[in-house]
XYZ file of C-alpha atoms in Angstrom:
665
model
C 41.000 24.114 -61.074
C 38.659 21.233 -61.492
C 41.080 19.066 -59.588
C 41.342 21.747 -56.875
C 37.618 21.861 -56.521
C 37.344 18.046 -56.357
C 39.906 17.990 -53.655
C 38.037 20.589 -51.682
C 34.784 18.685 -52.090
C 36.521 15.453 -51.084
C 37.918 17.087 -47.963
C 34.555 18.568 -47.027
C 32.915 15.165 -47.330
C 35.750 13.521 -45.457
C 35.503 16.207 -42.621
C 31.631 15.629 -42.373
C 32.094 11.884 -42.311
C 34.717 12.110 -39.617
C 32.480 14.475 -37.688
C 29.519 12.147 -38.065
C 31.651 9.233 -37.021
C 32.920 11.103 -34.044
C 29.337 12.176 -33.110
C 28.021 8.661 -33.587
C 30.875 7.186 -31.426
C 30.217 9.861 -28.804
C 26.558 9.061 -28.631
C 27.103 5.319 -28.495
C 29.716 5.800 -25.750
C 27.252 7.736 -23.775
C 24.631 5.084 -23.991
C 26.818 2.090 -23.680
C 29.990 1.897 -21.655
C 31.395 -1.506 -20.787
C 32.978 -0.055 -17.450
C 29.346 0.605 -16.490
C 28.505 -3.005 -16.695
C 31.708 -3.620 -14.597
C 30.334 -1.125 -12.121
C 27.007 -3.083 -11.968
C 28.967 -6.268 -11.086
C 30.662 -4.217 -8.257
C 27.274 -3.288 -7.082
C 25.375 -6.707 -7.275
C 28.020 -9.074 -5.775
C 28.372 -7.214 -2.370
C 24.519 -6.938 -2.239
C 24.203 -10.639 -2.593
C 27.027 -11.496 -0.176
C 25.478 -8.905 2.407
C 22.123 -10.603 2.257
C 23.830 -13.964 2.562
C 25.119 -12.795 5.956
C 28.858 -12.562 5.279
C 30.147 -10.069 7.782
C 33.004 -9.024 5.679
C 30.527 -7.372 3.332
C 28.723 -5.422 6.166
C 28.083 -2.487 3.892
C 27.140 -4.515 0.917
C 23.714 -2.759 0.885
C 25.452 0.252 -0.734
C 25.278 -1.703 -4.007
C 21.689 -0.690 -4.284
C 22.826 3.118 -4.126
C 25.383 2.408 -6.882
C 22.535 0.960 -8.998
C 20.495 4.178 -8.267
C 23.313 6.361 -9.577
C 23.885 4.165 -12.682
C 20.157 4.262 -13.384
C 19.981 8.130 -12.995
C 22.921 8.410 -15.402
C 21.755 6.119 -18.206
C 18.184 7.269 -18.200
C 19.066 10.902 -18.165
C 21.584 10.340 -20.938
C 19.080 8.601 -23.210
C 16.454 11.242 -22.389
C 18.794 14.194 -23.217
C 19.751 12.753 -26.495
C 16.196 11.946 -27.542
C 15.025 15.486 -26.511
C 17.811 17.322 -28.326
C 17.510 15.231 -31.386
C 13.636 15.725 -31.347
C 12.889 12.032 -31.187
C 11.582 11.944 -27.680
C 8.505 9.815 -27.056
C 7.080 8.781 -23.714
C 5.632 5.747 -25.182
C 8.966 4.659 -26.601
C 10.506 5.449 -23.133
C 8.010 3.224 -21.273
C 8.299 0.494 -23.964
C 12.113 0.324 -23.298
C 11.486 0.249 -19.550
C 9.011 -2.510 -19.846
C 11.304 -4.573 -22.028
C 14.165 -4.138 -19.661
C 12.329 -4.705 -16.279
C 9.211 -6.679 -16.496
C 9.878 -9.980 -18.225
C 12.696 -11.163 -15.923
C 10.815 -9.861 -12.877
C 7.427 -11.602 -13.996
C 9.347 -14.845 -14.379
C 11.074 -14.661 -11.002
C 7.528 -13.911 -9.365
C 6.019 -16.718 -11.214
C 8.752 -19.143 -9.817
C 8.127 -17.890 -6.313
C 4.471 -18.685 -6.218
C 4.616 -22.530 -6.060
C 7.344 -22.493 -3.373
C 5.333 -19.968 -1.381
C 2.237 -22.177 -1.675
C 4.259 -25.205 -0.429
C 6.343 -23.837 2.295
C 4.772 -20.599 3.565
C 2.283 -20.624 6.563
C -0.732 -18.552 6.125
C 0.660 -15.484 7.742
C 3.757 -15.512 5.546
C 1.616 -16.255 2.465
C -0.629 -13.316 3.198
C 2.474 -11.061 3.456
C 3.825 -12.609 0.298
C 0.464 -11.993 -1.464
C 0.436 -8.337 -0.460
C 3.862 -7.939 -1.913
C 2.506 -9.390 -5.152
C 0.020 -6.622 -5.341
C 2.575 -3.954 -4.322
C 5.138 -5.077 -6.940
C 2.352 -4.938 -9.528
C 1.468 -1.431 -8.618
C 5.165 -0.245 -8.380
C 4.681 0.340 -4.771
C 6.536 -2.403 -2.845
C 8.821 0.142 -1.177
C 5.731 1.611 0.451
C 4.455 -1.740 1.548
C 7.765 -2.840 3.159
C 7.981 0.588 4.777
C 4.685 -0.038 6.394
C 5.552 -3.640 7.490
C 8.997 -3.566 8.880
C 12.588 -2.376 8.681
C 14.947 -3.479 6.068
C 17.325 -4.913 8.551
C 14.744 -6.696 10.814
C 15.150 -10.513 11.056
C 11.564 -10.884 9.844
C 12.295 -9.115 6.723
C 14.847 -11.784 5.692
C 11.962 -14.217 4.886
C 10.327 -11.951 2.442
C 10.995 -13.249 -1.039
C 10.208 -10.075 -2.704
C 11.772 -7.531 -0.274
C 14.479 -6.522 -2.749
C 11.847 -5.134 -5.141
C 11.664 -2.063 -2.979
C 14.540 -0.581 -4.898
C 12.888 -1.501 -8.243
C 9.721 0.462 -7.005
C 11.924 3.525 -6.356
C 13.408 3.289 -9.874
C 9.994 2.760 -11.420
C 8.561 5.681 -9.651
C 11.600 7.718 -10.929
C 11.037 6.337 -14.491
C 7.282 7.542 -14.290
C 8.007 11.039 -13.108
C 11.364 12.157 -14.293
C 10.872 11.966 -17.994
C 7.601 14.094 -17.601
C 9.586 16.596 -15.472
C 12.446 16.804 -17.959
C 10.270 17.331 -21.196
C 8.273 20.034 -19.383
C 11.353 21.762 -17.974
C 13.243 21.649 -21.063
C 11.561 24.829 -22.432
C 13.574 26.800 -19.794
C 16.768 25.622 -21.330
C 19.361 22.811 -20.491
C 21.408 24.813 -18.169
C 18.424 25.678 -15.953
C 17.189 22.251 -16.019
C 20.674 21.033 -14.860
C 20.362 23.507 -11.963
C 16.845 22.418 -11.103
C 18.033 18.961 -10.652
C 20.948 19.991 -8.508
C 18.478 21.967 -6.249
C 16.165 18.931 -6.097
C 18.931 16.581 -5.281
C 20.183 18.978 -2.441
C 16.559 19.066 -1.034
C 16.255 15.247 -1.184
C 19.570 14.888 0.592
C 18.596 17.214 3.402
C 15.312 15.425 3.702
C 17.214 12.081 4.008
C 19.328 13.676 6.830
C 16.199 14.642 8.656
C 14.601 11.309 7.800
C 17.132 8.950 9.409
C 16.863 10.806 12.554
C 13.147 10.913 12.830
C 11.517 8.352 10.236
C 14.349 5.851 9.747
C 12.277 3.145 8.006
C 10.501 5.632 5.682
C 13.742 7.263 5.091
C 15.181 3.997 3.840
C 12.406 2.794 1.697
C 10.692 5.980 0.208
C 11.679 7.706 -3.035
C 11.746 11.327 -1.691
C 14.728 10.530 0.427
C 16.324 8.258 -2.232
C 15.828 10.651 -5.239
C 19.063 12.576 -4.767
C 20.958 9.419 -5.548
C 19.322 8.936 -8.942
C 19.656 12.820 -9.419
C 23.423 12.394 -8.693
C 23.434 10.141 -11.872
C 21.394 12.675 -13.818
C 23.846 15.411 -12.954
C 26.693 13.249 -14.111
C 24.868 12.642 -17.291
C 24.644 16.329 -18.118
C 28.354 16.656 -17.487
C 29.333 13.790 -19.595
C 26.880 14.906 -22.296
C 28.586 18.268 -22.411
C 32.189 17.360 -22.138
C 32.565 13.682 -22.621
C 34.094 11.149 -20.312
C 37.439 12.403 -19.028
C 40.629 10.481 -18.407
C 41.869 10.870 -14.911
C 43.500 7.900 -13.129
C 43.629 9.437 -9.792
C 39.969 10.654 -9.610
C 38.811 7.211 -10.944
C 40.854 5.393 -8.385
C 39.366 7.626 -5.508
C 35.875 6.898 -6.958
C 36.576 3.081 -6.780
C 38.110 3.364 -3.304
C 35.090 5.205 -2.072
C 32.675 2.487 -3.068
C 34.944 -0.333 -1.797
C 35.455 1.361 1.585
C 31.688 1.726 1.941
C 31.077 -1.972 1.206
C 33.622 -3.203 3.852
C 33.432 -0.450 6.502
C 29.738 0.428 6.627
C 27.214 -1.734 8.373
C 23.513 -1.885 9.349
C 24.129 0.672 12.052
C 25.243 3.416 9.457
C 22.424 5.785 8.993
C 21.152 5.270 5.425
C 20.507 7.189 3.238
C 22.164 10.170 4.758
C 25.391 12.126 4.177
C 27.207 8.790 4.708
C 25.636 7.679 1.458
C 27.569 10.563 -0.254
C 30.704 8.414 -0.161
C 29.576 5.566 -2.446
C 27.283 7.856 -4.518
C 30.205 10.395 -5.081
C 32.509 7.452 -5.899
C 30.148 6.241 -8.733
C 29.984 9.883 -10.070
C 33.723 10.086 -10.219
C 33.854 6.782 -12.136
C 31.196 7.866 -14.534
C 32.895 11.225 -15.156
C 36.626 10.152 -15.145
C 36.907 6.460 -15.737
C 37.708 6.787 -19.437
C 38.358 3.352 -21.153
C 42.191 4.041 -20.965
C 42.206 4.393 -17.220
C 43.488 1.654 -14.864
C 40.032 1.357 -13.230
C 38.249 1.169 -16.638
C 40.451 -1.547 -17.716
C 39.820 -3.453 -14.413
C 35.977 -3.029 -14.749
C 35.971 -4.077 -18.375
C 37.644 -7.483 -17.833
C 35.628 -10.153 -19.472
C 34.321 -11.812 -16.263
C 33.516 -8.626 -14.538
C 31.409 -7.355 -17.577
C 29.847 -10.725 -17.806
C 28.462 -10.352 -14.176
C 27.542 -6.901 -14.943
C 25.288 -7.942 -17.938
C 23.359 -10.426 -15.834
C 23.370 -8.209 -12.765
C 19.682 -7.324 -12.867
C 18.673 -10.958 -13.063
C 21.169 -11.809 -10.365
C 19.654 -9.246 -8.171
C 16.138 -10.519 -8.788
C 17.060 -14.200 -8.004
C 19.195 -13.964 -4.872
C 16.499 -12.712 -2.400
C 13.984 -15.415 -3.041
C 16.493 -18.095 -2.898
C 17.762 -16.880 0.395
C 14.349 -16.206 1.841
C 12.965 -19.693 0.920
C 16.211 -21.270 2.390
C 15.550 -19.421 5.774
C 11.894 -20.345 5.726
C 12.718 -24.039 5.280
C 15.538 -24.108 7.822
C 15.149 -24.599 11.483
C 18.176 -22.435 12.256
C 19.824 -19.691 10.138
C 21.398 -21.518 7.166
C 25.278 -21.851 7.273
C 27.662 -20.010 5.229
C 28.371 -22.834 2.891
C 24.690 -23.072 1.928
C 24.506 -19.370 1.176
C 27.596 -19.453 -0.815
C 26.076 -22.323 -2.960
C 22.791 -20.368 -3.346
C 24.820 -17.213 -4.282
C 26.355 -19.266 -7.057
C 23.076 -20.553 -8.085
C 21.590 -17.071 -8.287
C 24.347 -16.166 -10.807
C 23.590 -19.305 -12.847
C 19.767 -18.687 -12.867
C 20.703 -14.962 -13.701
C 22.638 -16.212 -16.853
C 19.775 -18.354 -17.916
C 17.074 -15.690 -17.434
C 19.300 -13.173 -19.126
C 19.959 -15.397 -22.081
C 16.494 -16.791 -22.632
C 14.142 -13.939 -21.104
C 15.810 -10.621 -20.989
C 17.599 -10.687 -24.259
C 14.687 -12.024 -26.324
C 12.285 -9.545 -24.929
C 14.551 -6.586 -25.941
C 14.421 -7.367 -29.584
C 11.642 -5.560 -31.264
C 11.669 -7.858 -34.240
C 10.730 -10.839 -32.094
C 8.218 -9.024 -29.974
C 6.434 -5.783 -31.049
C 5.399 -2.896 -28.952
C 1.849 -3.890 -28.865
C 2.685 -7.269 -27.640
C 5.113 -5.978 -24.843
C 2.397 -3.733 -23.717
C -0.275 -6.374 -23.719
C 1.935 -8.890 -21.911
C 3.052 -6.275 -19.399
C -0.534 -5.371 -18.401
C -1.680 -8.948 -18.401
C 1.300 -9.876 -16.230
C 0.541 -7.048 -13.786
C -3.058 -7.957 -13.553
C -2.262 -11.576 -13.165
C 0.012 -11.137 -10.201
C -2.081 -8.533 -8.540
C -5.075 -10.765 -8.748
C -3.347 -13.691 -7.134
C -1.978 -11.335 -4.510
C -5.518 -9.880 -3.886
C -7.043 -13.415 -3.473
C -4.179 -14.476 -1.232
C -4.726 -11.343 0.982
C -8.474 -11.868 1.217
C -8.174 -15.551 2.001
C -5.640 -14.856 4.862
C -2.829 -16.422 2.836
C -4.923 -19.258 1.282
C -5.395 -20.586 4.764
C -7.687 -23.275 3.514
C -4.775 -25.146 2.031
C -4.862 -28.754 3.270
C -1.170 -28.746 4.182
C -1.671 -25.621 6.211
C -4.662 -26.643 8.360
C -2.366 -27.096 11.322
C -1.549 -23.415 11.158
C -5.202 -22.267 11.131
C -5.176 -21.198 14.829
C -2.619 -18.615 14.014
C -5.174 -16.573 12.189
C -6.794 -13.974 14.491
C -9.549 -11.392 14.001
C -12.037 -10.343 16.674
C -14.009 -8.536 14.083
C -15.165 -11.893 12.527
C -16.645 -13.251 15.789
C -19.859 -11.201 15.759
C -18.746 -8.558 18.271
C -20.024 -5.088 17.498
C -17.815 -1.978 17.627
C -18.743 0.423 20.449
C -20.024 3.145 18.098
C -20.207 5.753 20.850
C -17.773 8.453 22.086
C -15.056 5.957 22.487
C -15.195 5.357 18.587
C -16.073 8.782 17.422
C -13.561 10.940 19.167
C -9.794 10.999 18.106
C -7.646 9.269 19.018
C -9.586 6.059 18.298
C -9.060 2.949 20.295
C -7.689 -0.328 18.626
C -10.062 -2.316 20.877
C -13.682 -1.348 21.640
C -16.098 -4.183 21.237
C -19.502 -5.096 22.812
C -20.654 -8.785 23.172
C -24.321 -7.382 23.676
C -26.206 -4.014 24.124
C -26.262 -4.334 27.884
C -22.987 -4.048 29.550
C -22.101 -4.929 33.145
C -18.537 -6.387 32.866
C -15.634 -4.736 31.204
C -12.200 -6.212 30.063
C -9.705 -3.325 30.163
C -6.104 -3.379 28.891
C -3.812 -3.630 26.012
C -3.609 -6.422 23.272
C -3.158 -8.914 26.110
C -6.890 -8.146 26.901
C -7.910 -8.299 23.246
C -6.730 -11.897 22.937
C -8.630 -13.070 25.993
C -11.910 -11.343 25.228
C -13.459 -14.133 23.119
C -12.624 -16.845 25.641
C -13.959 -14.698 28.532
C -17.310 -13.870 26.748
C -17.713 -17.758 25.966
C -16.934 -19.032 29.519
C -17.754 -16.315 32.062
C -21.480 -15.645 32.658
C -22.648 -11.925 32.255
C -25.380 -9.756 31.005
C -22.825 -8.354 28.566
C -19.103 -7.976 28.143
C -17.232 -5.069 26.755
C -13.641 -4.961 25.602
C -11.961 -1.606 25.916
C -8.290 -0.705 25.505
C -5.414 -0.015 22.991
C -2.441 -1.909 21.745
C 0.633 -1.434 23.889
C -1.265 0.797 26.544
C -1.461 -0.777 29.996
C -4.528 0.468 32.153
C -2.504 2.976 34.203
C -4.061 6.189 35.517
C -2.196 9.561 35.352
C 0.767 7.905 33.678
C 2.285 8.986 30.429
C 2.990 5.776 28.424
C 4.802 5.511 25.188
C 5.396 1.899 23.982
C 8.488 0.344 22.364
C 6.456 0.438 19.040
C 6.047 4.172 19.350
C 2.426 4.087 20.363
C 1.465 7.231 22.658
C -1.191 6.146 25.124
C -1.976 9.082 27.562
C -4.974 10.476 25.429
C -6.423 7.159 24.763
C -6.241 6.136 28.525
C -7.643 9.581 29.582
C -10.557 8.857 27.222
C -11.229 5.468 28.588
C -11.331 6.664 32.309
C -13.574 9.529 31.282
C -16.001 6.963 29.665
C -15.820 4.643 32.822
C -16.538 7.661 35.025
C -19.989 8.056 33.381
C -21.121 4.470 33.705
C -22.932 3.351 36.899
C -24.027 -0.052 35.634
C -20.574 -1.686 35.427
C -20.105 -4.363 38.082
C -16.806 -5.617 37.426
C -13.603 -4.704 35.467
C -11.033 -7.244 34.494
C -7.489 -5.683 34.092
C -5.321 -7.587 31.634
C -1.994 -6.275 30.297
C 1.418 -7.405 29.173
C 3.672 -8.231 31.993
C 6.776 -6.913 30.080
C 5.994 -3.312 31.022
C 7.512 -3.280 34.504
C 10.429 -5.417 33.546
C 13.826 -4.465 32.163
C 14.009 -6.832 29.129
C 11.855 -7.901 26.215
C 12.396 -11.670 25.512
C 9.217 -12.473 23.207
C 10.337 -13.755 19.894
C 8.138 -11.209 18.100
C 9.739 -8.327 19.886
C 13.215 -9.619 19.159
C 12.293 -10.052 15.422
C 10.924 -6.400 15.158
C 14.027 -5.033 16.952
C 12.139 -3.537 19.919
C 14.354 -2.490 22.787
C 13.107 -2.135 26.455
C 14.795 1.283 26.545
C 12.368 2.496 23.771
C 9.429 2.500 26.207
C 8.498 5.568 28.316
C 6.657 5.371 31.739
C 6.252 8.743 33.329
C 4.259 9.702 36.367
C 2.342 12.819 35.773
C 2.274 13.646 39.581
C 6.005 13.039 39.956
C 5.636 10.587 42.774
C 7.718 7.814 41.097
C 10.766 7.533 38.943
C 11.756 3.999 38.085
C 9.643 2.149 35.423
C 8.614 -0.528 38.038
C 7.488 2.148 40.538
C 5.788 4.248 38.016
C 3.887 1.197 36.725
C 2.875 0.125 40.257
C 1.594 3.612 41.298
C -0.358 3.856 38.053
C -2.041 0.573 38.546
C -2.860 1.175 42.095
C -4.518 4.418 41.099
C -6.698 2.534 38.533
C -7.744 0.023 41.145
C -8.402 2.590 43.706
C -10.440 4.591 41.308
C -12.535 1.541 40.283
C -13.100 0.393 43.908
C -14.319 3.912 44.876
C -16.944 3.483 42.191
C -18.073 0.192 43.631
C -16.615 -1.741 40.978
C -15.111 -5.228 41.725
C -11.599 -5.581 40.259
C -9.777 -8.717 38.729
C -6.113 -8.631 37.915
C -4.853 -11.062 35.266
C -1.337 -12.526 35.630
C -0.153 -12.495 32.196
C 0.301 -15.503 29.897
C 4.014 -16.766 29.445
C 5.903 -15.092 26.612
C 7.643 -17.500 24.239
C 11.189 -17.291 23.003
C 10.163 -19.050 19.797
C 7.354 -18.491 17.385
C 4.410 -20.917 17.498
C 4.617 -21.620 13.750
C 8.149 -22.838 14.244
C 6.812 -25.180 16.842
C 4.027 -26.493 14.464
C 6.642 -26.880 11.708
C 8.900 -28.945 13.980
C 11.581 -26.324 13.603
C 11.518 -25.496 17.309
C 10.483 -27.215 20.598
C 6.806 -26.715 21.616
C 7.707 -27.114 25.303
C 8.884 -24.542 27.726
C 9.526 -24.543 31.483
C 7.227 -23.502 34.351
C 10.403 -22.339 36.414
C 11.550 -20.278 33.565
C 8.239 -18.498 33.280
C 7.988 -17.858 37.034
C 11.515 -16.461 37.022
C 10.808 -14.140 34.022
C 7.382 -12.949 35.526
C 8.733 -12.396 39.063
C 8.549 -8.702 39.100
C 5.013 -8.833 37.612
C 3.819 -11.598 39.912
C 5.359 -10.011 43.060
C 3.633 -6.579 42.209
C 0.142 -8.242 41.748
C 0.622 -10.308 44.986
C 1.518 -7.147 46.815
C -1.624 -5.405 45.566
C -3.958 -8.229 46.296
C -2.725 -8.252 49.973
C -3.404 -4.533 50.265
C -6.746 -4.772 48.615
C -8.376 -7.993 49.845
C -11.323 -7.800 47.536
C -9.142 -7.636 44.368
C -8.955 -11.127 42.774
C -5.878 -12.286 41.035
C -6.252 -14.807 38.244
C -3.196 -17.000 37.441
C -3.414 -18.355 33.889
C -0.156 -20.566 34.094
C -2.055 -23.820 34.798
C -3.642 -23.456 31.301
C -0.230 -24.073 29.805
C 1.546 -26.230 32.358
C -0.758 -28.520 34.359
C -0.958 -28.077 38.172
C 1.837 -30.358 39.078
C 3.946 -30.425 35.949
C 7.068 -28.150 35.272
C 6.844 -28.808 31.611
C 4.573 -26.475 29.710
C 3.565 -26.505 26.118
C 2.418 -24.253 23.346
C 0.030 -26.908 22.105
C -3.133 -28.536 23.607
C -4.755 -31.493 21.995
C -2.646 -30.825 18.870
C -3.826 -27.326 18.473
C -1.810 -24.117 19.313
C -2.776 -21.965 22.261
C -0.734 -19.069 20.948
C -1.092 -17.089 17.576
C 2.363 -15.465 18.113
C 4.976 -15.297 20.726
C 2.966 -13.352 23.377
C -0.753 -13.487 22.353
C -3.415 -16.264 22.462
C -5.078 -17.746 19.462
C -8.929 -17.890 19.465
C -8.692 -21.553 20.547
C -6.205 -20.657 23.263
C -8.561 -17.692 24.389
C -11.446 -20.371 24.952
C -9.241 -22.799 26.678
C -7.950 -19.881 28.842
C -11.411 -18.338 29.595
């Protein structure tokens, strides 16, 4: 009997031990799965090769979406286990995230600063400084949303552009644990369905977003959240039933990701239902790629897992390397250089993983208090550098950057007062409304191509007082609906200006200055090309229905403006626009592009514009037309230049610098 009782006790303890072992193994398998590291490698390599410009990996950007799903899965798994075992601590959670994310990120940012100081012109340095602040506030996705599109050429020269995805994850890390712990009181099953509903809403929002607000849709968390929630949903399922073995479904998941990498491109709306393919592929791998499946065995090979382990650092390093290479190169770097830089990013990733990531994860080496102190100190340090870089216009006082000083432009620093009347107080407000004195008898009216000439005209043309009035991208056309290529709607602003002019009897002269591109069919300025503007994005519509083609609508609107001003007894001056450049002036100053251009080319590009103004001047003999081309070319010389006396006349590819404005006026 004693023997039997001993056997029963032994069996009981053995069963408990086996159960505990199984539970421990299950928990460990939920938190660490080597195939997940293999999946990270599958995510990071295509991202790197996509940013390197290899056309074969045209959809490599989906690697970011793969990372989102993985993050959602792992974080939710950890949180569920902590909550169910009553060991959840928000402080512990943020400590783990700080250890994981910040040390390597800080190191990469620190390394970027001296290269930015040496190689970036002030405008680039100002943008970089703003990104330092944004990264420190976990808001770089918001900054880059406001600045440019992800696929714009200008974005490729931003060393910290890729941190937008970190910001999305960080915003998720801040909010999701709080939601989960508050919602848990309703039961795990209901929490699961809450997440499903939120994911569906986010997906629908992204479908609306790519059609209406494409850049915001790409960068902002609300339209990306469903990808993270997809990982969270997978975590609930795996936590309940474990990882299943299904070779077919695992292969389908892998195929979905690979297909996206090779067949998607920058024209694929993202995120949208198209993103379901790679996201669903990751979910299938998470659910069904048991370690015995063919896919898991492939993903857990030593080399692939090794890349997966260093994937975070590799992601951090590749974009700065590529961006600085592009900044330093006259032309787009070749594929061989990008291949070398891709390899270097993996080497640097291994070093930073070995000597920065790994040590900071060990609590016995760096305590909780130390990690929090270092984190806050680092965030404050980079935010401070970024703030001073922004306030100093990209540290424009650097001796090595003095040649670029003319690229800085701000009419508000020249002593001109805002109008502070109905033009300023009534919405929509104008971009440009400045007075050189209290008494006004001359008005410069137009778009940004009037703003850049205002300073020079005030300095060079005698008058009781000059006033600048107008709005960016809004040519001075009466009774014309105008929507510019950058999305500016002009009609209300122009109506407000004409109403203002109608009530002023002391104005003797109005100078009309505007971009010549409006009546043309193409946009060739380097700025417009970089920002992805298309001529077809513009709208010119005659409210009275008397003209249809853009050129005809433009002409009839301009003639109405001139007739209106002449009827009021105001003399009119028309300005032939300055030449647009097919290169950026900073590339000229850095000897990366020629500073010269051809008078014949300018006359050819401006033919429609010049013919239009010539026809108007013939019909209205008292209308003066001012031709600015001699400022850049000389009267007898076909060769024109961006520079004069070693200084640049331009601040970008189609606006004057302050120096150029004075020379022009």
